[in-house]
Coordinates of C-alpha atoms in Angstrom, one line a residue:
X1 CA -16.4 41.7 -51.0
X2 CA -17.0 38.0 -51.8
X3 CA -20.3 36.9 -53.4
X4 CA -20.9 39.8 -55.8
X5 CA -21.9 38.8 -59.3
X6 CA -19.7 40.2 -62.0
X7 CA -20.8 39.9 -65.7
X8 CA -17.8 39.8 -68.1
X9 CA -18.8 40.8 -71.7
X10 CA -15.8 39.8 -73.8
X11 CA -15.4 37.8 -77.1
X12 CA -11.8 36.7 -76.6
X13 CA -11.5 33.4 -74.7
X14 CA -8.0 34.0 -73.3
X15 CA -9.1 37.4 -71.9
X16 CA -12.1 35.8 -70.4
X17 CA -10.0 33.1 -68.6
X18 CA -7.6 35.7 -67.4
X19 CA -10.3 37.9 -65.8
X20 CA -12.4 35.0 -64.4
X21 CA -9.6 32.6 -63.3
X22 CA -7.0 35.1 -62.2
X23 CA -9.0 38.1 -60.8
X24 CA -12.6 37.3 -60.0
X25 CA -12.8 33.7 -58.7
X26 CA -9.7 33.9 -56.4
X27 CA -11.4 36.9 -54.7
X28 CA -14.7 35.1 -54.2
X29 CA -16.7 36.9 -57.0
X30 CA -19.3 35.0 -59.0
X31 CA -18.4 35.2 -62.7
X32 CA -21.0 35.4 -65.5
X33 CA -19.8 35.4 -69.1
X34 CA -21.3 36.8 -72.3
X35 CA -19.5 36.4 -75.7
X36 CA -21.2 39.2 -77.6
X37 CA -23.0 42.5 -77.1
X38 CA -26.5 41.2 -77.5
X39 CA -26.0 38.4 -74.9
X40 CA -24.3 40.9 -72.7
X41 CA -27.2 43.3 -72.8
X42 CA -29.7 40.5 -72.2
X43 CA -27.8 39.1 -69.2
X44 CA -27.2 42.6 -67.7
X45 CA -31.0 43.0 -67.6
X46 CA -32.0 39.5 -66.5
X47 CA -29.2 38.3 -64.2
X48 CA -29.1 41.5 -62.0
X49 CA -25.3 41.6 -61.7
X50 CA -23.5 43.8 -59.2
X51 CA -20.9 44.9 -61.9
X52 CA -20.4 44.6 -65.7
X53 CA -16.9 44.5 -67.2
X54 CA -17.6 45.5 -70.8
X55 CA -15.2 45.3 -73.8
X56 CA -16.1 48.1 -76.3
X57 CA -15.3 46.0 -79.4
X58 CA -17.8 43.2 -79.5
X59 CA -19.6 41.2 -82.2
X60 CA -23.4 41.8 -82.9
X61 CA -23.5 44.9 -80.7
X62 CA -20.7 47.2 -79.7
X63 CA -19.9 48.0 -76.1
X64 CA -21.0 51.6 -76.5
X65 CA -24.4 50.5 -77.9
X66 CA -24.8 48.1 -74.9
X67 CA -23.9 50.9 -72.5
X68 CA -26.2 53.4 -74.2
X69 CA -29.2 50.9 -74.2
X70 CA -28.6 50.0 -70.5
X71 CA -28.8 53.7 -69.5
X72 CA -31.8 54.4 -71.7
X73 CA -33.6 51.5 -69.9
X74 CA -32.6 53.2 -66.6
X75 CA -30.4 50.2 -65.6
X76 CA -27.9 51.7 -63.1
X77 CA -25.6 48.7 -62.8
X78 CA -22.0 49.9 -62.6
X79 CA -19.9 49.4 -65.7
X80 CA -16.1 49.2 -66.3
X81 CA -15.2 49.5 -70.0
X82 CA -12.1 47.8 -71.5
X83 CA -10.5 49.5 -74.5
X84 CA -7.3 49.4 -76.5
X85 CA -4.5 51.7 -75.6
X86 CA -4.7 55.1 -77.2
X87 CA -8.5 55.0 -77.6
X88 CA -9.1 58.1 -75.3
X89 CA -11.9 59.5 -77.5
X90 CA -13.8 56.3 -77.2
X91 CA -13.3 56.2 -73.4
X92 CA -14.6 59.8 -73.1
X93 CA -17.7 58.8 -75.1
X94 CA -18.2 55.7 -72.8
X95 CA -17.9 57.9 -69.6
X96 CA -20.4 60.4 -71.0
X97 CA -22.8 57.5 -71.6
X98 CA -22.5 56.5 -67.9
X99 CA -19.5 54.2 -67.6
X100 CA -18.1 54.2 -64.0
X101 CA -14.5 53.6 -64.9
X102 CA -12.2 52.1 -67.6
X103 CA -9.2 50.0 -68.2
X104 CA -6.9 50.3 -71.2
X105 CA -5.2 47.2 -72.6
X106 CA -2.8 46.0 -71.7
X107 CA -3.3 46.2 -67.9
X108 CA -2.0 44.6 -64.8
X109 CA -4.2 42.2 -62.9
X110 CA -3.7 44.1 -59.7
X111 CA -4.8 47.3 -61.5
X112 CA -8.0 45.6 -62.6
X113 CA -8.7 44.3 -59.1
X114 CA -8.2 47.8 -57.6
X115 CA -10.6 49.3 -60.2
X116 CA -13.2 46.5 -59.6
X117 CA -13.0 47.1 -55.8
X118 CA -13.2 50.9 -56.2
X119 CA -16.2 50.8 -58.5
X120 CA -18.0 48.2 -56.3
X121 CA -17.3 50.3 -53.1
X122 CA -18.6 53.4 -54.8
X123 CA -21.7 51.4 -56.0
X124 CA -22.3 50.2 -52.5
X125 CA -22.0 53.7 -51.0
X126 CA -24.4 55.0 -53.6
X127 CA -26.9 52.2 -52.9
X128 CA -26.6 52.9 -49.2
X129 CA -27.1 56.6 -49.8
X130 CA -30.2 55.9 -51.9
X131 CA -31.5 53.6 -49.2
X132 CA -30.9 56.1 -46.4
X133 CA -32.4 58.8 -48.5
X134 CA -35.6 56.8 -49.1
X135 CA -35.8 55.9 -45.4
X136 CA -35.4 59.6 -44.5
X137 CA -38.0 60.6 -47.1
X138 CA -40.3 57.9 -45.7
X139 CA -39.7 59.1 -42.1
X140 CA -40.3 62.7 -43.1
X141 CA -43.5 61.7 -44.8
X142 CA -44.7 59.7 -41.7
X143 CA -43.6 62.6 -39.4
X144 CA -45.5 65.1 -41.6
X145 CA -48.6 62.9 -41.5
X146 CA -48.4 62.7 -37.7
X147 CA -47.7 66.4 -37.4
X148 CA -50.7 67.1 -39.7
X149 CA -52.8 64.8 -37.7
X150 CA -51.8 66.5 -34.5
X151 CA -52.4 70.0 -36.0
X152 CA -55.9 68.9 -37.2
X153 CA -56.9 67.2 -34.0
X154 CA -55.6 69.7 -31.5
X155 CA -58.3 71.9 -29.9
X156 CA -56.3 75.1 -30.0
X157 CA -56.2 77.2 -33.1
X158 CA -52.9 77.3 -34.8
X159 CA -51.6 79.4 -37.6
X160 CA -48.1 80.3 -38.9
X161 CA -46.8 83.5 -40.5
X162 CA -43.7 84.6 -42.4
X163 CA -41.6 87.6 -41.4
X164 CA -44.0 89.9 -43.3
X165 CA -46.9 88.5 -41.2
X166 CA -48.5 86.7 -44.1
X167 CA -50.4 83.6 -43.1
X168 CA -48.8 80.3 -44.2
X169 CA -50.9 77.6 -42.4
X170 CA -54.3 77.6 -40.7
X171 CA -55.5 74.5 -38.8
X172 CA -59.2 73.4 -38.5
X173 CA -59.5 74.7 -34.9
X174 CA -58.5 78.1 -36.2
X175 CA -61.1 77.8 -38.9
X176 CA -63.7 76.9 -36.4
X177 CA -62.8 79.8 -34.0
X178 CA -62.4 82.5 -36.5
X179 CA -64.8 81.3 -39.3
X180 CA -62.2 81.6 -42.1
X181 CA -61.2 78.6 -44.3
X182 CA -57.5 77.9 -44.8
X183 CA -57.8 78.5 -48.5
X184 CA -59.2 82.0 -47.8
X185 CA -56.4 83.2 -45.6
X186 CA -53.1 81.6 -46.8
X187 CA -50.9 84.3 -48.3
X188 CA -52.9 87.2 -46.7
X189 CA -51.6 89.5 -44.0
X190 CA -53.0 88.5 -40.6
X191 CA -54.2 92.1 -40.1
X192 CA -56.9 91.4 -42.7
X193 CA -58.1 88.3 -40.9
X194 CA -58.3 89.8 -37.4
X195 CA -59.7 93.1 -38.6
X196 CA -57.9 96.4 -38.7
X197 CA -59.2 97.6 -35.3
X198 CA -58.2 94.3 -33.5
X199 CA -55.0 93.3 -35.3
X200 CA -52.7 95.8 -33.6
X201 CA -52.3 93.7 -30.4
X202 CA -51.9 90.5 -32.4
X203 CA -49.3 92.2 -34.7
X204 CA -47.5 93.5 -31.6
X205 CA -47.2 90.0 -30.1
X206 CA -45.9 88.6 -33.4
X207 CA -43.4 91.4 -33.8
X208 CA -42.1 91.1 -30.2
X209 CA -41.7 87.3 -30.5
X210 CA -39.7 87.6 -33.8
X211 CA -37.7 90.6 -32.5
X212 CA -36.6 88.8 -29.3
X213 CA -36.5 85.3 -30.9
X214 CA -38.4 84.1 -27.8
X215 CA -41.9 82.9 -27.1
X216 CA -44.4 85.6 -26.1
X217 CA -47.8 85.1 -24.3
X218 CA -50.9 87.4 -24.4
X219 CA -52.6 88.8 -21.4
X220 CA -54.3 86.0 -19.4
X221 CA -57.8 87.5 -19.5
X222 CA -57.8 87.5 -23.4
X223 CA -58.2 90.3 -25.9
X224 CA -61.0 91.0 -28.4
X225 CA -60.9 90.1 -32.1
X226 CA -63.6 90.0 -34.8
X227 CA -64.3 86.8 -36.6
X228 CA -65.3 86.4 -40.3
X229 CA -68.9 87.0 -39.5
X230 CA -68.4 90.2 -37.6
X231 CA -68.8 88.6 -34.1
X232 CA -66.6 89.9 -31.3
X233 CA -64.8 87.1 -29.4
X234 CA -62.0 87.0 -26.9
X235 CA -58.9 84.9 -27.4
X236 CA -55.6 84.2 -25.6
X237 CA -52.6 83.4 -27.6
X238 CA -48.9 82.3 -27.4
X239 CA -46.4 83.1 -30.1
X240 CA -43.3 81.1 -30.8
X241 CA -40.7 82.3 -33.4
X242 CA -39.7 80.0 -36.2
X243 CA -35.9 79.7 -36.7
X244 CA -34.0 78.3 -39.7
X245 CA -30.9 76.1 -39.4
X246 CA -28.7 79.2 -39.0
X247 CA -30.8 80.4 -36.1
X248 CA -32.4 83.3 -38.1
X249 CA -36.0 84.1 -37.4
X250 CA -38.1 83.3 -40.5
X251 CA -41.6 83.6 -39.1
X252 CA -43.8 82.5 -36.1
X253 CA -46.4 80.1 -35.0
X254 CA -49.4 81.3 -33.0
X255 CA -51.4 79.0 -30.8
X256 CA -54.7 80.5 -29.5
X257 CA -58.0 79.5 -27.9
X258 CA -61.4 81.1 -27.6
X259 CA -62.0 82.3 -24.0
X260 CA -65.2 84.2 -24.7
X261 CA -67.1 81.9 -22.4
X262 CA -64.6 82.5 -19.6
X263 CA -64.8 86.3 -20.1
X264 CA -68.6 86.1 -20.2
X265 CA -68.6 84.0 -17.0
X266 CA -66.3 86.5 -15.3
X267 CA -68.7 89.3 -16.3
X268 CA -71.6 87.2 -15.0
X269 CA -69.9 86.6 -11.7
X270 CA -69.2 90.3 -11.3
X271 CA -72.8 91.1 -12.2
X272 CA -74.1 88.4 -9.9
X273 CA -72.1 89.7 -7.0
X274 CA -73.3 93.2 -7.7
X275 CA -76.9 91.9 -8.0
X276 CA -76.7 89.8 -4.9
X277 CA -75.4 92.7 -2.8
X278 CA -78.2 95.0 -4.1
X279 CA -81.0 92.4 -3.7
X280 CA -79.8 91.7 -0.1
X281 CA -79.2 95.3 0.8
X282 CA -82.5 96.7 -0.4
X283 CA -84.9 94.5 1.5
X284 CA -82.7 94.4 4.6
X285 CA -82.7 98.2 4.6
X286 CA -86.5 98.2 4.5
X287 CA -86.7 95.6 7.3
X288 CA -84.1 97.4 9.5
X289 CA -85.8 100.8 9.0
X290 CA -89.3 99.4 9.7
X291 CA -88.2 97.6 12.9
X292 CA -86.4 100.8 14.2
X293 CA -89.6 102.8 13.6
X294 CA -91.7 100.2 15.4
X295 CA -89.3 100.2 18.4
X296 CA -88.6 103.9 18.8
X297 CA -91.5 105.8 17.3
X298 CA -94.9 106.4 18.8
X299 CA -97.1 104.8 16.1
X300 CA -100.7 104.0 15.8
X301 CA -101.9 100.4 15.4
X302 CA -102.5 101.0 11.6
X303 CA -99.0 102.5 11.1
X304 CA -97.5 99.5 12.9
X305 CA -99.5 97.2 10.8
X306 CA -98.2 98.9 7.6
X307 CA -94.6 98.5 8.8
X308 CA -95.2 94.9 9.6
X309 CA -96.6 94.4 6.1
X310 CA -93.4 95.9 4.7
X311 CA -91.2 93.6 6.8
X312 CA -93.3 90.6 5.7
X313 CA -93.1 91.5 2.0
X314 CA -89.3 92.2 2.1
X315 CA -88.7 89.0 4.1
X316 CA -90.7 87.0 1.5
X317 CA -88.6 88.7 -1.2
X318 CA -85.4 87.7 0.5
X319 CA -86.7 84.2 1.1
X320 CA -87.6 83.8 -2.6
X321 CA -84.1 85.0 -3.6
X322 CA -82.4 82.6 -1.3
X323 CA -84.6 79.7 -2.5
X324 CA -83.8 80.4 -6.1
X325 CA -80.0 80.5 -5.4
X326 CA -80.4 77.2 -3.6
X327 CA -82.5 75.7 -6.5
X328 CA -79.8 76.7 -9.0
X329 CA -77.1 75.1 -6.9
X330 CA -79.1 71.8 -6.5
X331 CA -80.0 71.7 -10.2
X332 CA -76.5 72.1 -11.3
X333 CA -75.3 69.5 -8.8
X334 CA -77.8 67.0 -10.2
X335 CA -79.5 66.6 -6.8
X336 CA -83.0 67.6 -7.9
X337 CA -84.7 64.7 -9.6
X338 CA -88.1 64.7 -11.3
X339 CA -90.9 62.2 -10.7
X340 CA -92.6 60.7 -13.8
X341 CA -96.2 60.4 -12.9
X342 CA -99.5 61.3 -14.6
X343 CA -100.4 64.9 -14.0
X344 CA -103.8 66.5 -14.8
X345 CA -103.0 70.0 -16.2
X346 CA -106.3 71.7 -16.0
X347 CA -106.8 71.5 -12.2
X348 CA -103.2 72.6 -11.7
X349 CA -103.6 75.6 -14.0
X350 CA -106.9 76.5 -12.3
X351 CA -105.1 76.6 -8.9
X352 CA -102.4 78.8 -10.2
X353 CA -104.8 81.2 -12.0
X354 CA -107.0 81.5 -8.9
X355 CA -103.9 82.4 -6.7
X356 CA -102.8 85.1 -9.2
X357 CA -106.3 86.5 -9.5
X358 CA -106.3 87.1 -5.8
X359 CA -102.8 88.5 -5.8
X360 CA -102.8 90.4 -9.1
X361 CA -106.3 91.7 -9.6
X362 CA -105.1 94.3 -12.1
X363 CA -104.8 91.7 -14.8
X364 CA -107.3 89.5 -16.7
X365 CA -106.6 85.8 -16.9
X366 CA -107.8 83.5 -19.6
X367 CA -107.3 79.7 -20.1
X368 CA -107.8 78.1 -23.4
X369 CA -107.9 74.3 -23.6
X370 CA -109.8 71.5 -25.3
X371 CA -112.7 69.8 -23.6
X372 CA -111.9 66.7 -21.5
X373 CA -108.8 65.9 -19.4
X374 CA -105.3 66.7 -20.5
X375 CA -102.8 64.5 -18.8
X376 CA -99.0 64.7 -19.1
X377 CA -96.1 62.6 -17.7
X378 CA -94.1 64.7 -15.2
X379 CA -93.6 66.0 -11.7
X380 CA -96.6 68.1 -10.5
X381 CA -94.7 70.3 -8.1
X382 CA -92.1 71.2 -10.7
X383 CA -94.7 71.9 -13.4
X384 CA -96.4 74.1 -10.8
X385 CA -93.1 76.0 -10.2
X386 CA -92.5 76.5 -13.9
X387 CA -96.1 77.8 -14.6
X388 CA -95.9 80.1 -11.6
X389 CA -92.6 81.5 -12.8
X390 CA -94.0 82.2 -16.3
X391 CA -97.3 83.7 -15.1
X392 CA -95.4 85.8 -12.6
X393 CA -93.1 87.1 -15.3
X394 CA -96.2 87.9 -17.5
X395 CA -97.7 89.9 -14.7
X396 CA -94.5 91.8 -14.1
X397 CA -93.8 92.5 -17.7
X398 CA -97.2 93.6 -18.8
X399 CA -99.3 96.7 -18.1
X400 CA -102.2 96.8 -15.7
X401 CA -105.5 95.9 -17.3
X402 CA -103.9 93.7 -19.9
X403 CA -104.8 90.1 -20.6
X404 CA -102.6 87.1 -19.7
X405 CA -103.6 83.9 -21.5
X406 CA -102.7 80.3 -20.8
X407 CA -103.1 77.9 -23.7
X408 CA -103.0 74.1 -23.7
X409 CA -102.4 72.4 -27.1
X410 CA -102.9 68.7 -27.0
X411 CA -100.8 66.8 -29.6
X412 CA -100.3 63.2 -30.4
X413 CA -97.3 62.6 -28.3
X414 CA -96.8 65.8 -26.3
X415 CA -98.7 68.6 -24.8
X416 CA -97.6 72.3 -25.3
X417 CA -98.5 74.8 -22.6
X418 CA -98.1 78.5 -23.4
X419 CA -98.3 81.7 -21.3
X420 CA -99.0 84.7 -23.4
X421 CA -98.9 88.4 -22.3
X422 CA -99.5 91.7 -23.9
X423 CA -96.5 93.4 -22.3
X424 CA -93.4 95.2 -23.4
X425 CA -91.8 92.2 -25.2
X426 CA -88.2 91.1 -25.4
X427 CA -85.6 92.7 -27.6
X428 CA -84.5 90.3 -30.4
X429 CA -80.9 90.5 -29.4
X430 CA -81.7 89.2 -25.9
X431 CA -84.3 86.6 -26.9
X432 CA -81.8 83.7 -27.5
X433 CA -80.2 84.3 -24.1
X434 CA -83.4 84.6 -22.1
X435 CA -82.9 81.2 -20.4
X436 CA -79.3 81.7 -19.5
X437 CA -78.4 81.8 -15.8
X438 CA -78.3 85.3 -14.3
X439 CA -79.4 86.9 -17.6
X440 CA -81.8 89.8 -16.9
X441 CA -83.7 91.5 -19.7
X442 CA -83.0 95.2 -20.4
X443 CA -86.2 96.2 -22.0
X444 CA -85.4 99.8 -22.5
X445 CA -88.2 101.1 -20.3
X446 CA -88.1 102.9 -17.0
X447 CA -87.2 99.7 -15.1
X448 CA -83.8 98.6 -16.6
X449 CA -83.9 95.0 -15.3
X450 CA -86.4 92.6 -13.9
X451 CA -86.0 89.9 -11.3
X452 CA -82.8 88.0 -10.5
X453 CA -82.2 86.3 -13.8
X454 CA -82.8 82.9 -12.3
X455 CA -86.5 82.1 -12.7
X456 CA -86.4 81.3 -16.4
X457 CA -83.1 79.4 -16.0
X458 CA -84.7 77.3 -13.2
X459 CA -87.8 76.7 -15.4
X460 CA -85.7 75.5 -18.3
X461 CA -83.8 73.0 -16.1
X462 CA -87.0 71.7 -14.4
X463 CA -88.7 71.1 -17.8
X464 CA -85.6 69.4 -19.3
X465 CA -85.3 66.9 -16.4
X466 CA -88.9 65.9 -17.1
X467 CA -88.1 65.1 -20.7
X468 CA -89.6 68.3 -22.1
X469 CA -88.4 71.5 -23.8
X470 CA -89.1 75.2 -23.3
X471 CA -88.8 78.2 -25.7
X472 CA -89.9 81.8 -26.1
X473 CA -91.3 84.0 -28.9
X474 CA -91.6 87.7 -28.6
X475 CA -92.0 91.0 -30.5
X476 CA -90.8 94.2 -28.8
X477 CA -93.8 96.3 -27.8
X478 CA -96.4 93.5 -28.6
X479 CA -95.9 90.9 -25.9
X480 CA -94.3 87.5 -25.4
X481 CA -95.3 83.8 -25.6
X482 CA -93.4 81.4 -23.4
X483 CA -94.1 77.7 -24.2
X484 CA -93.0 74.4 -22.8
X485 CA -93.8 70.8 -23.9
X486 CA -94.1 67.7 -21.8
X487 CA -94.7 64.0 -22.8
X488 CA -98.4 63.2 -23.1
X489 CA -99.7 60.4 -20.9
X490 CA -101.0 57.3 -22.5
X491 CA -101.4 53.6 -21.3
X492 CA -98.2 52.7 -23.1
X493 CA -96.2 55.6 -21.5
X494 CA -97.7 54.7 -18.1
X495 CA -96.2 51.2 -18.4
X496 CA -92.9 52.7 -19.3
X497 CA -93.0 55.1 -16.4
X498 CA -93.9 52.3 -14.0
X499 CA -90.9 50.3 -15.2
X500 CA -88.6 53.3 -14.8
X501 CA -89.9 54.2 -11.3
X502 CA -89.6 50.5 -10.2
X503 CA -86.0 50.4 -11.5

C-alpha cells in the first residue's frame, strides 16, 4: 500500500496533523495538503493523487463544488468526503456527485484507515479492470485485423449466413468467383445469389450443417451454380455451423472454390479417351480388312494396289495422330525449343503451296506479299509446321473450288502471316476456345467434328516459343482468317539473336 499519494483538503490545522501524522505517514502514504477548496481543486488536477480526502466545508470553494468540478472535468480520482455528524443529506448529494465513500466526524483513526484502504483497493481493482479491458479490446482489434487479412487473402471463397440463410459476410475470393460485390449481397438470401435453379443444393447443405450442428461437405466433383453474369460454373463447398456461447446454432460459414477447370479437364480427358479409341480403331479396321483381303481373296493387281493405297493412307493417318500426341507431350514438358535464326518467308510459303497444289488440286491457292524479301526471326521447321497446319485446316474446312489465300503483311517490328479460306467458318461461341488442347469445332454441318483438336494447339505453342502470337477471326458461313506474327529480322535483332544463341 505504501507510496500512494493522498491529497488532504482541509482548513483546520489540528485535523490535518491528525490525518497526516497519525494515519497516512505511519502507513507509508505520501501526504499532500491543501487549505482551501480552490487549492484543493488545482492540486487534484495537477499533482495526480491516488486519493483525495475532502472536507465538505471549506473556504473559497465548498467540497461539493470541488467534487462537482472534478467530475465535470472527467477526473476519476477516488474521493472520500468528511462531514459533520448528522449531515446525511449532504453525504447523499456528495455520493451522487461521485464520491467513493465518506466519514462522519468524529471518527476513529482505525475507521479512517479502513475506509482509505477500501477505497484505494477498489480504485486499484477498477484501474486493473480498465487496463485489462483495454488490452482485451486491443487484442480483439488485432485479432479482427488478422482474421480480416486472412479472409481477404485466402484463395477460397468464404461467406457466412444467419439461420434464415441471409448473407452476413462475403470475402474478395467469393466476389471474384461469383461476380457479386459484398455490398450487393449482404442481407440478401443466398438463394438470390446462387440463382433459384441452382440454390436448392446449396440450401440443402446449409440446412443439413445447421440441423446436425456438424460440418458438411459437398460432392467431390462439384455442383453447378450461376454467377452474377449468367455464366455456369462448378464449385465444391464445405459448410461449418456457427455456434454461440451456449452451443446454439446461429448460422454457418461456407468455404468454396471454383472447380470448373477440373470439371472441364475431366470432360476433356473423357472426350480424349473416346476420340483416341475412335481414331485408332477406324484406321486399324481399314488396315486389318485390307490385309485380310490381300491375303485371302483372289484379287487383280489393280485391286491389290487400291488396297495397298488404303493401308498406306490409314498408316499415315495413324502416324500423324501419334506424332501430334508426342508433340503435345514434348511441348508441355518444355522439351521442344525453338531456334532464333533469319528465315525467308516467301520461299517457305512457296514450298508449302506447291505441295498442297499437288495434293489438293480441288482448291485455288493465292499468295499476297510485297515485293522483295521478307525475313523473320524464328525456327524454319516450326514455321513450316504451323503454316502446313493452317493451310491443311483451310482445305478441310472449305468447299471444293474455293480459294485459299496466304497474305504476308510486313510491319516495322513484326511480320503477320494470314491464311484465309472461304469455308464454313467457326461459330462465335467456339472461336475463343479454338486454340485449346483437344478442342474440336462443331460446325453444325454434316461432319460434326474435324481433326484431333491438336493441330491449332500445337501451332499456338510453336508460335509462342518463337516470341510470336496467333489468333483467329471468323464469320459463320463466310470463312475464317488465321493469323500469326513473328519478330521481323533486322541487323539489330540479328546481333541480339547471335548473343542469345551463343549464350
